[in-house]
Each structure stands twice: as structure tokens, then as C-alpha cells.
PDB file of C-alpha atoms and ligand atoms in Angstrom:
ATOM      1  CA  MET A   1      89.911 109.684  63.153  1.00 97.00           C
ATOM      2  CA  LYS A   2      89.318 112.410  61.052  1.00 97.00           C
ATOM      3  CA  LYS A   3      89.182 110.514  57.802  1.00 96.00           C
ATOM      4  CA  ASN A   4      87.018 107.946  59.463  1.00 97.00           C
ATOM      5  CA  GLY A   5      84.680 111.216  59.965  1.00 96.00           C
ATOM      6  CA  GLU A   6      84.374 110.265  63.721  1.00 98.00           C
ATOM      7  CA  LYS A   7      84.531 113.330  66.182  1.00 98.00           C
ATOM      8  CA  ILE A   8      87.768 113.503  68.686  1.00 98.00           C
ATOM      9  CA  SER A   9      86.648 114.202  72.680  1.00 99.00           C
ATOM     10  CA  MET A  10      89.505 115.543  74.750  1.00 99.00           C
ATOM     11  CA  LEU A  11      89.253 116.350  78.140  1.00 99.00           C
ATOM     12  CA  THR A  12      92.016 117.646  81.046  1.00 99.00           C
ATOM     13  CA  SER A  13      93.390 115.931  83.393  1.00 99.00           C
ATOM     14  CA  TYR A  14      96.085 117.144  85.890  1.00 98.00           C
ATOM     15  CA  ASP A  15      96.356 113.967  88.554  1.00 98.00           C
ATOM     16  CA  PHE A  16      96.290 110.345  88.263  1.00 98.00           C
ATOM     17  CA  THR A  17      92.773 109.518  89.535  1.00 98.00           C
ATOM     18  CA  PHE A  18      91.049 111.531  87.209  1.00 98.00           C
ATOM     19  CA  ALA A  19      93.419 110.345  84.434  1.00 99.00           C
ATOM     20  CA  LYS A  20      92.794 106.902  85.045  1.00 99.00           C
ATOM     21  CA  ILE A  21      88.650 107.694  85.036  1.00 98.00           C
ATOM     22  CA  LEU A  22      88.937 109.364  81.900  1.00 99.00           C
ATOM     23  CA  ASP A  23      90.870 106.602  80.405  1.00 99.00           C
ATOM     24  CA  GLU A  24      88.748 103.741  81.029  1.00 98.00           C
ATOM     25  CA  ALA A  25      85.628 105.910  80.007  1.00 98.00           C
ATOM     26  CA  ASN A  26      87.484 106.248  76.641  1.00 98.00           C
ATOM     27  CA  ILE A  27      88.365 109.580  76.017  1.00 99.00           C
ATOM     28  CA  ASP A  28      90.265 109.743  73.225  1.00 99.00           C
ATOM     29  CA  ILE A  29      92.999 112.604  74.237  1.00 99.00           C
ATOM     30  CA  ILE A  30      94.136 113.588  77.905  1.00 99.00           C
ATOM     31  CA  LEU A  31      95.377 117.200  77.813  1.00 99.00           C
ATOM     32  CA  VAL A  32      97.601 118.393  80.496  1.00 99.00           C
ATOM     33  CA  GLY A  33      96.491 121.692  80.288  1.00 98.00           C
ATOM     34  CA  ASP A  34      98.302 124.478  81.611  1.00 98.00           C
ATOM     35  CA  SER A  35      94.619 125.747  82.845  1.00 98.00           C
ATOM     36  CA  ALA A  36      96.264 123.445  86.417  1.00 98.00           C
ATOM     37  CA  SER A  37      97.538 127.028  86.832  1.00 98.00           C
ATOM     38  CA  ASN A  38      93.981 128.482  87.520  1.00 97.00           C
ATOM     39  CA  VAL A  39      91.807 125.536  88.263  1.00 97.00           C
ATOM     40  CA  PHE A  40      94.567 123.518  90.369  1.00 97.00           C
ATOM     41  CA  ALA A  41      96.532 125.795  91.772  1.00 98.00           C
ATOM     42  CA  GLY A  42      94.397 128.485  92.240  1.00 97.00           C
ATOM     43  CA  ASN A  43      96.522 131.360  90.024  1.00 98.00           C
ATOM     44  CA  GLU A  44      94.252 133.977  88.383  1.00 97.00           C
ATOM     45  CA  THR A  45      95.997 133.329  84.989  1.00 98.00           C
ATOM     46  CA  THR A  46      97.941 130.256  83.530  1.00 98.00           C
ATOM     47  CA  VAL A  47     101.310 132.521  83.490  1.00 98.00           C
ATOM     48  CA  PRO A  48     103.056 131.483  86.603  1.00 98.00           C
ATOM     49  CA  ILE A  49     102.540 127.303  85.889  1.00 98.00           C
ATOM     50  CA  THR A  50     106.397 126.130  85.549  1.00 98.00           C
ATOM     51  CA  LEU A  51     108.090 123.649  83.849  1.00 98.00           C
ATOM     52  CA  ASP A  52     108.638 121.545  86.465  1.00 98.00           C
ATOM     53  CA  GLU A  53     104.616 121.856  87.995  1.00 98.00           C
ATOM     54  CA  MET A  54     103.663 120.979  84.246  1.00 99.00           C
ATOM     55  CA  ILE A  55     105.943 117.658  84.409  1.00 99.00           C
ATOM     56  CA  TYR A  56     104.417 116.662  88.205  1.00 98.00           C
ATOM     57  CA  HIS A  57     100.831 116.458  86.787  1.00 99.00           C
ATOM     58  CA  ALA A  58     101.808 114.876  83.530  1.00 99.00           C
ATOM     59  CA  LYS A  59     103.896 112.080  85.490  1.00 98.00           C
ATOM     60  CA  SER A  60     100.700 111.624  87.498  1.00 98.00           C
ATOM     61  CA  VAL A  61      98.106 111.609  84.485  1.00 99.00           C
ATOM     62  CA  VAL A  62     101.010 109.161  82.533  1.00 99.00           C
ATOM     63  CA  LYS A  63     100.623 106.836  85.260  1.00 98.00           C
ATOM     64  CA  GLY A  64      96.720 106.235  85.047  1.00 98.00           C
ATOM     65  CA  VAL A  65      96.703 106.127  80.913  1.00 98.00           C
ATOM     66  CA  LYS A  66      96.478 102.695  79.268  1.00 98.00           C
ATOM     67  CA  ARG A  67      95.373 103.769  75.822  1.00 98.00           C
ATOM     68  CA  ALA A  68      94.609 107.644  75.458  1.00 98.00           C
ATOM     69  CA  LEU A  69      96.974 110.082  73.740  1.00 98.00           C
ATOM     70  CA  VAL A  70      98.457 112.184  76.476  1.00 99.00           C
ATOM     71  CA  VAL A  71      99.474 115.894  75.382  1.00 99.00           C
ATOM     72  CA  VAL A  72     100.956 118.380  77.316  1.00 99.00           C
ATOM     73  CA  ASP A  73     101.155 121.920  77.822  1.00 98.00           C
ATOM     74  CA  LEU A  74     104.460 123.774  77.501  1.00 98.00           C
ATOM     75  CA  PRO A  75     103.926 126.819  80.037  1.00 98.00           C
ATOM     76  CA  PHE A  76     104.820 130.100  79.619  1.00 98.00           C
ATOM     77  CA  GLY A  77     108.168 131.282  78.996  1.00 98.00           C
ATOM     78  CA  THR A  78     109.682 128.086  78.268  1.00 98.00           C
ATOM     79  CA  TYR A  79     109.215 128.194  74.224  1.00 98.00           C
ATOM     80  CA  GLN A  80     108.784 132.070  73.071  1.00 95.00           C
ATOM     81  CA  SER A  81     112.183 133.196  73.609  1.00 94.00           C
ATOM     82  CA  ASP A  82     114.358 130.904  71.149  1.00 94.00           C
ATOM     83  CA  PRO A  83     113.579 127.740  69.359  1.00 98.00           C
ATOM     84  CA  GLN A  84     116.516 125.422  71.431  1.00 98.00           C
ATOM     85  CA  GLU A  85     114.749 126.564  74.733  1.00 98.00           C
ATOM     86  CA  ALA A  86     111.611 125.464  73.170  1.00 98.00           C
ATOM     87  CA  LEU A  87     113.191 122.083  72.123  1.00 98.00           C
ATOM     88  CA  ARG A  88     114.774 121.960  75.554  1.00 98.00           C
ATOM     89  CA  SER A  89     111.389 122.223  77.408  1.00 98.00           C
ATOM     90  CA  ALA A  90     109.386 119.504  74.920  1.00 98.00           C
ATOM     91  CA  ILE A  91     112.164 117.239  75.397  1.00 98.00           C
ATOM     92  CA  ARG A  92     112.038 117.467  79.371  1.00 98.00           C
ATOM     93  CA  ILE A  93     108.195 116.831  79.033  1.00 98.00           C
ATOM     94  CA  MET A  94     108.615 113.766  76.645  1.00 98.00           C
ATOM     95  CA  LYS A  95     111.519 112.477  78.802  1.00 98.00           C
ATOM     96  CA  GLU A  96     110.472 113.047  82.331  1.00 98.00           C
ATOM     97  CA  SER A  97     106.787 112.355  82.060  1.00 98.00           C
ATOM     98  CA  GLY A  98     106.361 109.360  79.401  1.00 98.00           C
ATOM     99  CA  ALA A  99     103.606 111.970  77.607  1.00 98.00           C
ATOM    100  CA  HIS A 100     103.042 111.626  74.025  1.00 98.00           C
ATOM    101  CA  ALA A 101     103.093 114.798  72.465  1.00 99.00           C
ATOM    102  CA  VAL A 102     103.023 118.749  73.674  1.00 98.00           C
ATOM    103  CA  LYS A 103     100.980 121.483  72.676  1.00 98.00           C
ATOM    104  CA  LEU A 104     101.597 125.619  72.776  1.00 98.00           C
ATOM    105  CA  GLU A 105     100.081 128.662  71.733  1.00 98.00           C
ATOM    106  CA  GLY A 106     100.543 130.949  69.041  1.00 98.00           C
ATOM    107  CA  GLY A 107     100.975 130.811  65.145  1.00 96.00           C
ATOM    108  CA  ILE A 108     103.631 132.541  62.870  1.00 95.00           C
ATOM    109  CA  GLU A 109     105.472 134.002  65.849  1.00 96.00           C
ATOM    110  CA  VAL A 110     106.337 130.486  67.447  1.00 98.00           C
ATOM    111  CA  SER A 111     106.404 128.749  63.789  1.00 98.00           C
ATOM    112  CA  GLU A 112     110.445 128.288  64.526  1.00 98.00           C
ATOM    113  CA  SER A 113     110.144 127.165  68.034  1.00 98.00           C
ATOM    114  CA  ILE A 114     107.661 124.532  66.633  1.00 98.00           C
ATOM    115  CA  THR A 115     109.995 123.210  63.935  1.00 98.00           C
ATOM    116  CA  ARG A 116     112.538 122.595  65.971  1.00 98.00           C
ATOM    117  CA  ILE A 117     110.735 120.754  68.187  1.00 98.00           C
ATOM    118  CA  ILE A 118     108.975 118.860  65.367  1.00 98.00           C
ATOM    119  CA  ASN A 119     112.235 117.943  63.968  1.00 98.00           C
ATOM    120  CA  ALA A 120     113.322 116.416  67.103  1.00 98.00           C
ATOM    121  CA  GLY A 121     110.542 114.359  66.448  1.00 98.00           C
ATOM    122  CA  ILE A 122     108.184 115.091  69.402  1.00 98.00           C
ATOM    123  CA  PRO A 123     104.316 115.853  68.120  1.00 98.00           C
ATOM    124  CA  VAL A 124     102.868 118.998  68.391  1.00 98.00           C
ATOM    125  CA  MET A 125      99.452 120.311  68.445  1.00 98.00           C
ATOM    126  CA  GLY A 126      98.952 123.986  68.097  1.00 98.00           C
ATOM    127  CA  HIS A 127      96.280 126.625  69.731  1.00 98.00           C
ATOM    128  CA  LEU A 128      95.036 129.087  67.924  1.00 98.00           C
ATOM    129  CA  GLY A 129      91.907 132.106  69.028  1.00 98.00           C
ATOM    130  CA  LEU A 130      92.010 132.694  72.527  1.00 98.00           C
ATOM    131  CA  THR A 131      95.461 132.418  73.889  1.00 98.00           C
ATOM    132  CA  PRO A 132      95.171 132.263  77.813  1.00 97.00           C
ATOM    133  CA  GLN A 133      98.779 133.018  78.116  1.00 98.00           C
ATOM    134  CA  SER A 134      98.601 135.847  76.521  1.00 97.00           C
ATOM    135  CA  ILE A 135      96.184 137.529  78.667  1.00 96.00           C
ATOM    136  CA  TYR A 136      97.970 140.440  79.075  1.00 96.00           C
ATOM    137  CA  LYS A 137      98.255 141.637  75.598  1.00 94.00           C
ATOM    138  CA  PHE A 138      94.636 140.969  74.922  1.00 93.00           C
ATOM    139  CA  GLY A 139      93.042 142.302  78.298  1.00 95.00           C
ATOM    140  CA  THR A 140      90.066 140.429  78.253  1.00 95.00           C
ATOM    141  CA  TYR A 141      89.217 136.625  77.989  1.00 95.00           C
ATOM    142  CA  ASN A 142      86.845 137.789  75.211  1.00 96.00           C
ATOM    143  CA  VAL A 143      86.016 136.079  71.981  1.00 97.00           C
ATOM    144  CA  ARG A 144      88.587 136.222  69.522  1.00 97.00           C
ATOM    145  CA  GLY A 145      89.055 136.574  65.469  1.00 97.00           C
ATOM    146  CA  ALA A 146      85.636 138.841  65.653  1.00 94.00           C
ATOM    147  CA  ASP A 147      87.336 141.484  63.300  1.00 96.00           C
ATOM    148  CA  LYS A 148      88.222 140.611  59.430  1.00 98.00           C
ATOM    149  CA  ALA A 149      92.166 141.367  60.138  1.00 98.00           C
ATOM    150  CA  GLU A 150      92.171 138.671  63.179  1.00 97.00           C
ATOM    151  CA  ALA A 151      90.311 136.405  61.414  1.00 98.00           C
ATOM    152  CA  ASP A 152      92.366 136.365  58.235  1.00 98.00           C
ATOM    153  CA  GLN A 153      95.398 135.804  60.756  1.00 98.00           C
ATOM    154  CA  LEU A 154      93.828 133.294  62.248  1.00 98.00           C
ATOM    155  CA  ILE A 155      93.322 131.247  59.218  1.00 98.00           C
ATOM    156  CA  SER A 156      96.861 132.306  57.965  1.00 98.00           C
ATOM    157  CA  ASP A 157      98.426 130.890  61.400  1.00 98.00           C
ATOM    158  CA  ALA A 158      96.213 127.656  60.888  1.00 98.00           C
ATOM    159  CA  GLN A 159      97.503 126.788  57.560  1.00 98.00           C
ATOM    160  CA  ASP A 160     101.233 127.749  59.205  1.00 98.00           C
ATOM    161  CA  LEU A 161     100.799 125.112  61.616  1.00 98.00           C
ATOM    162  CA  GLU A 162      99.597 122.685  59.118  1.00 98.00           C
ATOM    163  CA  ARG A 163     102.172 123.234  56.845  1.00 98.00           C
ATOM    164  CA  ILE A 164     105.124 122.531  59.586  1.00 98.00           C
ATOM    165  CA  GLY A 165     103.803 119.802  60.346  1.00 98.00           C
ATOM    166  CA  CYS A 166     101.397 120.233  63.737  1.00 98.00           C
ATOM    167  CA  PHE A 167      99.602 116.663  63.768  1.00 98.00           C
ATOM    168  CA  ALA A 168      96.192 118.907  65.163  1.00 98.00           C
ATOM    169  CA  THR A 169      94.997 122.682  66.802  1.00 98.00           C
ATOM    170  CA  VAL A 170      93.168 123.731  69.300  1.00 98.00           C
ATOM    171  CA  LEU A 171      90.848 126.542  68.377  1.00 98.00           C
ATOM    172  CA  GLU A 172      89.411 128.480  71.193  1.00 98.00           C
ATOM    173  CA  LYS A 173      86.756 131.085  71.494  1.00 98.00           C
ATOM    174  CA  ILE A 174      86.463 131.603  68.324  1.00 98.00           C
ATOM    175  CA  PRO A 175      83.079 132.493  65.918  1.00 98.00           C
ATOM    176  CA  ALA A 176      81.811 129.197  64.610  1.00 98.00           C
ATOM    177  CA  GLN A 177      81.605 130.557  61.105  1.00 98.00           C
ATOM    178  CA  LEU A 178      85.635 131.634  61.670  1.00 98.00           C
ATOM    179  CA  ALA A 179      86.121 128.262  62.816  1.00 98.00           C
ATOM    180  CA  LYS A 180      84.334 127.122  59.643  1.00 98.00           C
ATOM    181  CA  ASN A 181      86.474 128.895  57.301  1.00 98.00           C
ATOM    182  CA  VAL A 182      89.556 127.312  59.101  1.00 98.00           C
ATOM    183  CA  SER A 183      88.447 123.839  58.160  1.00 98.00           C
ATOM    184  CA  LYS A 184      87.677 124.628  54.488  1.00 98.00           C
ATOM    185  CA  LYS A 185      91.210 125.956  54.317  1.00 98.00           C
ATOM    186  CA  THR A 186      93.334 123.122  56.022  1.00 98.00           C
ATOM    187  CA  LYS A 187      93.378 119.483  56.467  1.00 98.00           C
ATOM    188  CA  PHE A 188      94.719 118.440  59.718  1.00 98.00           C
ATOM    189  CA  PRO A 189      91.995 118.124  62.841  1.00 98.00           C
ATOM    190  CA  LEU A 190      90.806 120.775  64.421  1.00 98.00           C
ATOM    191  CA  ILE A 191      90.005 120.786  68.210  1.00 98.00           C
ATOM    192  CA  GLY A 192      87.458 123.172  69.737  1.00 98.00           C
ATOM    193  CA  ILE A 193      86.446 124.733  72.812  1.00 98.00           C
ATOM    194  CA  GLY A 194      83.710 127.758  72.057  1.00 98.00           C
ATOM    195  CA  ALA A 195      84.500 127.443  68.583  1.00 98.00           C
ATOM    196  CA  GLY A 196      81.212 125.814  67.629  1.00 98.00           C
ATOM    197  CA  ASN A 197      80.458 122.486  65.548  1.00 98.00           C
ATOM    198  CA  HIS A 198      82.200 122.694  62.192  1.00 97.00           C
ATOM    199  CA  VAL A 199      85.184 121.268  63.722  1.00 98.00           C
ATOM    200  CA  ASP A 200      86.839 117.573  64.199  1.00 98.00           C
ATOM    201  CA  GLY A 201      86.689 117.296  67.962  1.00 98.00           C
ATOM    202  CA  GLN A 202      85.970 119.136  71.196  1.00 98.00           C
ATOM    203  CA  VAL A 203      87.805 119.851  74.704  1.00 98.00           C
ATOM    204  CA  LEU A 204      86.901 121.108  77.821  1.00 98.00           C
ATOM    205  CA  VAL A 205      88.549 121.377  81.352  1.00 98.00           C
ATOM    206  CA  LEU A 206      87.146 118.624  83.156  1.00 98.00           C
ATOM    207  CA  HIS A 207      86.670 120.651  86.670  1.00 98.00           C
ATOM    208  CA  ASP A 208      83.819 122.757  84.405  1.00 98.00           C
ATOM    209  CA  LEU A 209      82.141 119.762  82.930  1.00 98.00           C
ATOM    210  CA  ILE A 210      81.400 117.795  86.440  1.00 98.00           C
ATOM    211  CA  GLY A 211      80.811 121.060  87.731  1.00 98.00           C
ATOM    212  CA  LEU A 212      83.615 121.172  90.522  1.00 97.00           C
ATOM    213  CA  THR A 213      84.128 124.675  89.399  1.00 95.00           C
ATOM    214  CA  ASN A 214      81.082 127.150  89.415  1.00 90.00           C
ATOM    215  CA  GLU A 215      82.160 130.627  89.103  1.00 89.00           C
ATOM    216  CA  PHE A 216      83.328 129.641  85.470  1.00 89.00           C
ATOM    217  CA  ASN A 217      80.256 130.061  83.130  1.00 93.00           C
ATOM    218  CA  PRO A 218      81.086 130.785  79.812  1.00 96.00           C
ATOM    219  CA  ARG A 219      78.529 130.167  76.930  1.00 96.00           C
ATOM    220  CA  PHE A 220      80.322 127.277  75.389  1.00 97.00           C
ATOM    221  CA  LEU A 221      80.570 125.170  78.808  1.00 98.00           C
ATOM    222  CA  ARG A 222      78.194 122.180  79.103  1.00 98.00           C
ATOM    223  CA  ARG A 223      78.059 120.899  82.585  1.00 97.00           C
ATOM    224  CA  TYR A 224      76.994 117.168  83.075  1.00 98.00           C
ATOM    225  CA  LEU A 225      77.246 117.366  87.044  1.00 98.00           C
ATOM    226  CA  ASP A 226      76.881 119.490  90.008  1.00 98.00           C
ATOM    227  CA  LEU A 227      80.084 118.021  92.016  1.00 98.00           C
ATOM    228  CA  ASN A 228      80.440 121.290  94.056  1.00 98.00           C
ATOM    229  CA  ASN A 229      77.008 121.451  95.344  1.00 98.00           C
ATOM    230  CA  SER A 230      77.391 117.215  95.953  1.00 98.00           C
ATOM    231  CA  ILE A 231      80.458 117.602  97.491  1.00 98.00           C
ATOM    232  CA  LYS A 232      79.334 120.084  99.980  1.00 98.00           C
ATOM    233  CA  ASP A 233      76.480 118.107 100.684  1.00 98.00           C
ATOM    234  CA  ALA A 234      78.658 115.165 101.561  1.00 98.00           C
ATOM    235  CA  VAL A 235      80.831 117.279 103.509  1.00 98.00           C
ATOM    236  CA  SER A 236      78.165 118.717 106.052  1.00 98.00           C
ATOM    237  CA  ARG A 237      76.651 114.897 106.070  1.00 98.00           C
ATOM    238  CA  TYR A 238      80.492 113.943 107.382  1.00 98.00           C
ATOM    239  CA  ILE A 239      80.600 116.918 109.758  1.00 98.00           C
ATOM    240  CA  ASP A 240      76.978 116.335 111.080  1.00 98.00           C
ATOM    241  CA  ASP A 241      77.872 112.766 111.782  1.00 98.00           C
ATOM    242  CA  VAL A 242      81.041 113.357 113.432  1.00 98.00           C
ATOM    243  CA  LYS A 243      79.318 115.821 115.660  1.00 98.00           C
ATOM    244  CA  SER A 244      76.566 113.948 116.647  1.00 98.00           C
ATOM    245  CA  GLU A 245      78.873 110.938 116.941  1.00 98.00           C
ATOM    246  CA  SER A 246      77.091 108.613 114.826  1.00 98.00           C
ATOM    247  CA  PHE A 247      79.943 108.439 113.017  1.00 98.00           C
ATOM    248  CA  PRO A 248      81.828 105.661 113.374  1.00 98.00           C
ATOM    249  CA  ASN A 249      79.417 103.273 114.242  1.00 98.00           C
ATOM    250  CA  LYS A 250      79.819 100.031 115.346  1.00 97.00           C
ATOM    251  CA  ASP A 251      80.219  98.245 111.510  1.00 98.00           C
ATOM    252  CA  GLU A 252      82.966 100.968 111.189  1.00 98.00           C
ATOM    253  CA  MET A 253      85.261  99.944 113.960  1.00 98.00           C
ATOM    254  CA  TYR A 254      87.761  97.194 114.592  1.00 98.00           C
TER     255      TYR A 254
HETATM  256  O1  KIV B 301      94.992 124.503  79.705  1.00 63.78           O
HETATM  257  C1  KIV B 301      94.175 123.986  79.204  1.00 63.78           C
HETATM  258  O2  KIV B 301      93.237 123.927  79.571  1.00 63.78           O
HETATM  259  C2  KIV B 301      93.785 124.339  77.641  1.00 63.78           C
HETATM  260  C3  KIV B 301      92.279 124.185  77.098  1.00 63.78           C
HETATM  261  C4  KIV B 301      91.466 124.989  77.673  1.00 63.78           C
HETATM  262  C5  KIV B 301      92.312 123.850  75.832  1.00 63.78           C
HETATM  263  O3  KIV B 301      94.409 124.480  77.145  1.00 63.78           O
END
């Protein structure tokens, strides 16, 4: 797609129903993101979600997909300690869920793990910039790569990811100019989230895009629906109908 100049569309899904809708709507890539930890499980960060939980989500997603590429996040603590553990975690995801690739956060510090996984035949997508699994190291979810040292490191990390064989990388919440500089220094696809438009594709969290969540309002987010309020409205009308005994009516009974 990058060679053909076609932008890549990517969205998250954590379950069968949404995955089927996204696939039928022709999304290019479905990410079983560890944002499931916040969005689905209600945790404050992505740190607590486990490998078993990610596999459960990924299995449900894969069942709803006929054509999209399914990428699954390796959760925090399943690939950082050593390459063998990283490989074991990636193999579990591939064997138990039927997904097509894994994604993991970090640059040079996780390159041995990435190499080990790729050498076993598993495609790896990288993730640079804001890496939410390291929230306790950074302390904030602010834009990354704003100073020169961090920007230079990010470019060097992207070059490393490409050199060791990642098929693409996510760039999260970095200045658009930095993403442009990365694109000048690499050839593999860059998928941005809050990284501007000089990248090869965009990813958003589906629940944000359709307005199921309404407390998360970063500048990069475009909401296409307001499902939070639509659902509240539908539920209120249902409650009223139950209380007033107008539901069920004659046509809704056996
Ligand atoms: O977990 C996730 O949803 C992600 C995207 C925000 C890229 O990693």
C-alpha cells in the first residue's frame, strides 16, 4: 500500500462484534490494542492487562475477521525481560488467537526481543513516541520527542526497527515535523496517532472515534459519532417504556 501511495487505515477492536463491523467496512488493519486495559477493563493504565486477557480479546476479534490484518499488542511484562520470554509470549498469541502479527513498544532496548520473534517467523509492528506501557517512567501522556535529544533517539530507534525487520511502526503523539523527519530516514510504513499527516496511515481507538468514551479529548482525536449520549438516550427511553408498561406491546409478545 505504501508503494502504491495508498494510506493505511487502522482501528482498535477488542471483541467479535466490532471486529466484524470494521472488517465489513474494509478497514486495513485491526489492532487488538492493550488500550483494552483502559477502555474495556477500566484500568487507569495499560500496565495491568495480562497475556491471557490479550489472547482472549484477540481470539474474539479473529473470529469476526475475514480480510483485515489482525495485529495484537504484547502486554507489559511479557517481552522486556529477555528475548526468549518475548518469543514465548508472541508464540502464544499467534497459536492461541490466530492473529497475523504482534506489536510491541520500544526501540533499541527491545531490539533483541524483536529480532528473536521475527526470526521465528512472526511479523512485528513497532511502537515509538508515546509508549503508554512506560507511563510511570515518563509521568505524563504529553507529546514525546519535543526536545532534540529525544527526537534524535526516536529517529535512530525507527531506523533500528526497520533494519531488524519490523514491517511497520506506530508513531504515537509526536510533532508532525518529527514524523516527517522519520519518514525521510526510513522506508517502512509509519502509522500515526497524533503524529500528523506525513505518515503512511492513521490509527485511532475505535471507542474514541465513535464517541463511546467521552472523557478522553486529545487534540488528535476526531469523533465521528456521539454514541455515549445516543446510548444513554436509548436506555432512558427503554426505562421509561418499562416503567410506563408501554414495553412490551401486543406485537412484541408471543
Ligand atoms: O493499545 C492501543 O490501542 C494502541 C494504539 C493507541 C496505537 O497501541
